[in-house]
Each structure stands twice: as structure tokens, then as C-alpha cells.
Amino acid sequence: MSTPFPDRPASDRLAPGKPAIPRWKWLLGAAVVAVPLLLGIGLTRDPSYIPSMIVGRAMPEFSLEALSGDAKVASEALLGKPLVINFWASWCVSCRQEHPLLVQLGDRADLFGEFGIVGINYRDSRQAALGFLDREGRFPYASGLDTRGRLGIDFGVYGMPETFFVDAAGIVQARQVGPLTQEAVERNLKLIGAGR
């Protein structure tokens, strides 16, 4: 019986029903192409950007006990001018990192009156939060206590710290996940009509 390729050894010929290239070689080739592609996409994304359902919507209403204990921190009293809302906690390492910038931001808000700022102490005790502020320095603005995290849920808080930028109409325009930077502050203040 003659074979169609008499000059090729039997080991080079395909057995009936076998693919021309073994499956593992196809998978290896696909992985060699896919892994660098996925890494490239991942490395070009901003890690502080996490999609948020609240951006573009009205800020949730709230009335929280003030950290100082002598008043309430309420959303209705904050409406009418651009607003920065910072969620922070004493147990949050990144909150220590952004703390000096928030103190400067609070001083700027007091000095120029171009925007308001409020802190929301998230899932923390009053004692721990006050201890944090005694060590790191007091904010020049009010902080409300969200000890159970309910307001954080309303805002869609993902981790600490998170900062929301709200325009004068009460619409959340931006969300910053992770510690604030001067660049992020300036960009988002302009977005809510409070930049210089």
C-alpha cells in the first residue's frame, strides 16, 4: 500500500483525527499574547478611579452627630456652595498621609469661602477618632460620626480614605479613592466650580 507522502517518516505524519498543532501549544501561544496585553491595560489605568454610581447624582441627605459632640453635621446646612466630603478613619494608614493636605484645604475653605468641607469619620469610635486628631492635628472643619457606616453605604464608599466633590446644586461630580493629592484637589475643585 502506498502512502500520500512516501518521502516523510511515519513519525512526521498526522494520525487521523489529531490536530495539526497540539492544543497545549495553542494555549501557550494565546497566553504569551494575552498576559502582556492585560498587564498593559491594567498598568495604564488610574488606581484611584473606581466607577461610582453616585457620581452625577444628588448627594445623599444626612444628619450625623458631630465628632466634637456639641452639634450635628447635616447635609441641608452644607448646600448652596461647592462641597468637599472626606471619609476618614483613625485606623486608616492612608488617612494619615493625606491629613496635612486636608488641614490646608480646610484653612483655604475658611479663608476664601469658595467651598465648604466636611469630614465623615467612618466606622470608628469617637475616642479613637479624637486620639487620631490629637496626634495628627485637628481639622479646621467639622467631622460627623458614621460609626455604623450607613452614610458610607449611601455614598458607595469602597475603602479609606475617599473624598467626594459636590457642586453647589448638591450633585456629586467626582470621587477620589485613596489619599488626596494637590493635583486631584485642584482638578476636582475646578470641576465643582471652586477652583482658583
Tab-separated table of C-alpha atoms in Angstrom:
chain	number	residue	atom	x	y	z
A	1	MET	CA	0.000	0.000	0.000
A	2	SER	CA	1.362	3.389	-0.887
A	3	THR	CA	1.216	6.476	1.331
A	4	PRO	CA	0.472	10.001	0.104
A	5	PHE	CA	3.841	11.247	1.458
A	6	PRO	CA	6.268	8.393	0.907
A	7	ASP	CA	9.343	10.568	1.488
A	8	ARG	CA	8.258	11.608	5.065
A	9	PRO	CA	8.921	9.353	8.027
A	10	ALA	CA	5.878	7.894	9.755
A	11	SER	CA	6.516	9.978	12.913
A	12	ASP	CA	6.033	13.246	10.936
A	13	ARG	CA	2.679	12.220	9.541
A	14	LEU	CA	-0.524	13.186	11.389
A	15	ALA	CA	-2.651	10.458	12.787
A	16	PRO	CA	-6.260	10.666	11.647
A	17	GLY	CA	-8.317	12.955	13.965
A	18	LYS	CA	-5.296	14.668	15.577
A	19	PRO	CA	-4.917	18.450	15.225
A	20	ALA	CA	-2.010	19.827	13.240
A	21	ILE	CA	-0.655	21.685	16.305
A	22	PRO	CA	-1.128	20.212	19.772
A	23	ARG	CA	-3.671	22.027	21.938
A	24	TRP	CA	-1.140	22.946	24.633
A	25	LYS	CA	0.919	24.843	22.065
A	26	TRP	CA	-2.146	26.900	21.074
A	27	LEU	CA	-2.869	27.670	24.729
A	28	LEU	CA	0.739	28.623	25.381
A	29	GLY	CA	0.728	30.943	22.361
A	30	ALA	CA	-2.526	32.565	23.464
A	31	ALA	CA	-1.126	33.122	26.974
A	32	VAL	CA	2.058	34.678	25.589
A	33	VAL	CA	-0.092	37.220	23.727
A	34	ALA	CA	-2.815	37.771	26.383
A	35	VAL	CA	-0.710	38.264	29.522
A	36	PRO	CA	1.304	41.286	28.284
A	37	LEU	CA	-1.850	42.777	26.764
A	38	LEU	CA	-3.797	42.510	30.036
A	39	LEU	CA	-0.847	43.811	32.059
A	40	GLY	CA	-0.518	46.765	29.707
A	41	ILE	CA	-4.175	47.649	30.108
A	42	GLY	CA	-4.000	47.287	33.896
A	43	LEU	CA	-0.894	49.428	34.255
A	44	THR	CA	-2.378	52.315	32.267
A	45	ARG	CA	-5.457	52.644	34.486
A	46	ASP	CA	-5.632	55.127	37.344
A	47	PRO	CA	-5.765	53.025	40.553
A	48	SER	CA	-7.694	55.757	42.349
A	49	TYR	CA	-10.548	55.524	39.854
A	50	ILE	CA	-13.279	53.101	40.784
A	51	PRO	CA	-16.581	53.566	38.954
A	52	SER	CA	-19.232	55.075	41.205
A	53	MET	CA	-22.997	55.018	40.932
A	54	ILE	CA	-23.260	58.264	42.920
A	55	VAL	CA	-21.269	60.479	40.553
A	56	GLY	CA	-23.793	62.572	38.613
A	57	ARG	CA	-26.479	62.115	41.265
A	58	ALA	CA	-27.671	64.104	44.244
A	59	MET	CA	-25.633	63.839	47.403
A	60	PRO	CA	-27.380	61.613	49.975
A	61	GLU	CA	-29.038	63.543	52.792
A	62	PHE	CA	-27.513	63.065	56.214
A	63	SER	CA	-27.553	64.320	59.772
A	64	LEU	CA	-24.749	62.972	61.937
A	65	GLU	CA	-23.569	63.660	65.440
A	66	ALA	CA	-20.518	65.903	65.274
A	67	LEU	CA	-17.235	64.397	66.425
A	68	SER	CA	-16.957	67.302	68.866
A	69	GLY	CA	-20.275	66.145	70.354
A	70	ASP	CA	-21.811	69.608	70.534
A	71	ALA	CA	-23.842	69.763	67.318
A	72	LYS	CA	-24.994	67.946	64.221
A	73	VAL	CA	-23.302	67.784	60.842
A	74	ALA	CA	-26.192	67.939	58.370
A	75	SER	CA	-26.272	67.960	54.595
A	76	GLU	CA	-29.011	70.601	54.385
A	77	ALA	CA	-26.786	73.134	56.183
A	78	LEU	CA	-23.999	72.477	53.658
A	79	LEU	CA	-25.963	73.072	50.455
A	80	GLY	CA	-25.620	76.184	48.310
A	81	LYS	CA	-21.900	76.197	47.630
A	82	PRO	CA	-19.426	73.601	46.368
A	83	LEU	CA	-18.558	70.988	48.971
A	84	VAL	CA	-15.740	68.540	49.663
A	85	ILE	CA	-16.728	65.482	51.733
A	86	ASN	CA	-13.860	63.370	53.068
A	87	PHE	CA	-14.444	59.933	54.608
A	88	TRP	CA	-11.623	59.053	57.020
A	89	ALA	CA	-10.847	56.792	59.983
A	90	SER	CA	-8.279	56.559	62.764
A	91	TRP	CA	-7.332	53.033	61.656
A	92	CYS	CA	-6.615	54.167	58.082
A	93	VAL	CA	-2.902	54.480	57.264
A	94	SER	CA	-3.558	56.456	54.061
A	95	CYS	CA	-5.673	58.930	56.047
A	96	ARG	CA	-2.519	59.950	57.922
A	97	GLN	CA	-0.808	60.520	54.585
A	98	GLU	CA	-3.479	62.923	53.311
A	99	HIS	CA	-4.142	64.625	56.660
A	100	PRO	CA	-1.785	67.636	56.180
A	101	LEU	CA	-3.342	68.378	52.772
A	102	LEU	CA	-6.845	68.267	54.271
A	103	VAL	CA	-5.817	70.691	57.019
A	104	GLN	CA	-4.503	73.084	54.325
A	105	LEU	CA	-7.696	72.591	52.321
A	106	GLY	CA	-9.811	73.409	55.379
A	107	ASP	CA	-7.784	76.569	56.027
A	108	ARG	CA	-8.258	77.573	52.382
A	109	ALA	CA	-12.019	76.997	52.612
A	110	ASP	CA	-12.178	79.206	55.726
A	111	LEU	CA	-10.003	81.933	54.230
A	112	PHE	CA	-11.606	82.271	50.797
A	113	GLY	CA	-15.085	80.827	51.367
A	114	GLU	CA	-15.131	79.370	47.837
A	115	PHE	CA	-16.263	75.936	49.047
A	116	GLY	CA	-17.230	74.035	52.172
A	117	ILE	CA	-15.535	70.958	53.563
A	118	VAL	CA	-16.702	68.310	55.993
A	119	GLY	CA	-15.145	65.133	57.325
A	120	ILE	CA	-17.035	61.911	57.905
A	121	ASN	CA	-15.383	59.651	60.460
A	122	TYR	CA	-16.214	56.180	59.137
A	123	ARG	CA	-16.787	53.027	61.232
A	124	ASP	CA	-14.737	54.340	64.107
A	125	SER	CA	-15.242	55.258	67.751
A	126	ARG	CA	-15.285	58.847	68.961
A	127	GLN	CA	-12.383	58.079	71.308
A	128	ALA	CA	-10.200	56.600	68.530
A	129	ALA	CA	-11.046	59.457	66.148
A	130	LEU	CA	-10.232	62.130	68.735
A	131	GLY	CA	-6.983	60.305	69.557
A	132	PHE	CA	-6.059	60.396	65.860
A	133	LEU	CA	-6.727	64.142	65.708
A	134	ASP	CA	-4.757	64.748	68.922
A	135	ARG	CA	-1.731	63.012	67.337
A	136	GLU	CA	-2.065	64.316	63.771
A	137	GLY	CA	-3.647	67.736	64.362
A	138	ARG	CA	-7.236	68.931	64.352
A	139	PHE	CA	-9.177	69.626	61.186
A	140	PRO	CA	-10.283	73.261	60.781
A	141	TYR	CA	-13.761	71.977	59.851
A	142	ALA	CA	-16.472	69.745	61.315
A	143	SER	CA	-16.452	65.961	61.183
A	144	GLY	CA	-19.546	63.825	61.608
A	145	LEU	CA	-19.565	60.346	63.159
A	146	ASP	CA	-20.685	57.484	60.890
A	147	THR	CA	-19.929	54.759	63.432
A	148	ARG	CA	-22.063	52.103	61.742
A	149	GLY	CA	-21.035	53.034	58.200
A	150	ARG	CA	-24.561	53.715	56.941
A	151	LEU	CA	-23.699	57.018	55.263
A	152	GLY	CA	-20.664	55.327	53.749
A	153	ILE	CA	-23.016	52.773	52.200
A	154	ASP	CA	-25.214	55.573	50.823
A	155	PHE	CA	-22.157	57.144	49.190
A	156	GLY	CA	-20.859	53.768	47.965
A	157	VAL	CA	-17.652	54.022	49.977
A	158	TYR	CA	-15.253	51.304	48.917
A	159	GLY	CA	-12.253	51.928	51.172
A	160	MET	CA	-10.480	54.580	53.183
A	161	PRO	CA	-9.940	57.388	52.518
A	162	GLU	CA	-12.477	58.509	49.949
A	163	THR	CA	-13.345	62.066	49.012
A	164	PHE	CA	-16.396	63.320	47.142
A	165	PHE	CA	-16.644	66.645	45.328
A	166	VAL	CA	-20.174	68.073	45.243
A	167	ASP	CA	-21.300	71.122	43.246
A	168	ALA	CA	-23.428	73.966	44.641
A	169	ALA	CA	-26.617	72.240	43.424
A	170	GLY	CA	-25.806	69.187	45.567
A	171	ILE	CA	-24.763	66.906	42.687
A	172	VAL	CA	-21.739	64.667	43.258
A	173	GLN	CA	-19.331	65.478	40.429
A	174	ALA	CA	-16.261	63.429	41.373
A	175	ARG	CA	-14.948	60.753	43.681
A	176	GLN	CA	-11.328	60.259	44.738
A	177	VAL	CA	-10.381	56.866	46.147
A	178	GLY	CA	-7.222	56.823	48.231
A	179	PRO	CA	-5.208	59.708	49.602
A	180	LEU	CA	-5.738	63.099	48.024
A	181	THR	CA	-3.009	64.821	46.070
A	182	GLN	CA	-2.729	68.528	45.344
A	183	GLU	CA	-3.327	67.783	41.655
A	184	ALA	CA	-6.542	65.840	42.378
A	185	VAL	CA	-7.777	68.591	44.702
A	186	GLU	CA	-7.247	71.365	42.142
A	187	ARG	CA	-8.737	69.347	39.264
A	188	ASN	CA	-11.846	68.417	41.236
A	189	LEU	CA	-12.347	71.855	42.799
A	190	LYS	CA	-12.466	73.307	39.280
A	191	LEU	CA	-14.966	70.609	38.340
A	192	ILE	CA	-17.344	71.757	41.095
A	193	GLY	CA	-16.828	75.456	40.391
A	194	ALA	CA	-14.496	76.218	43.295
A	195	GLY	CA	-11.053	76.280	41.689
A	196	ARG	CA	-8.913	79.384	41.511
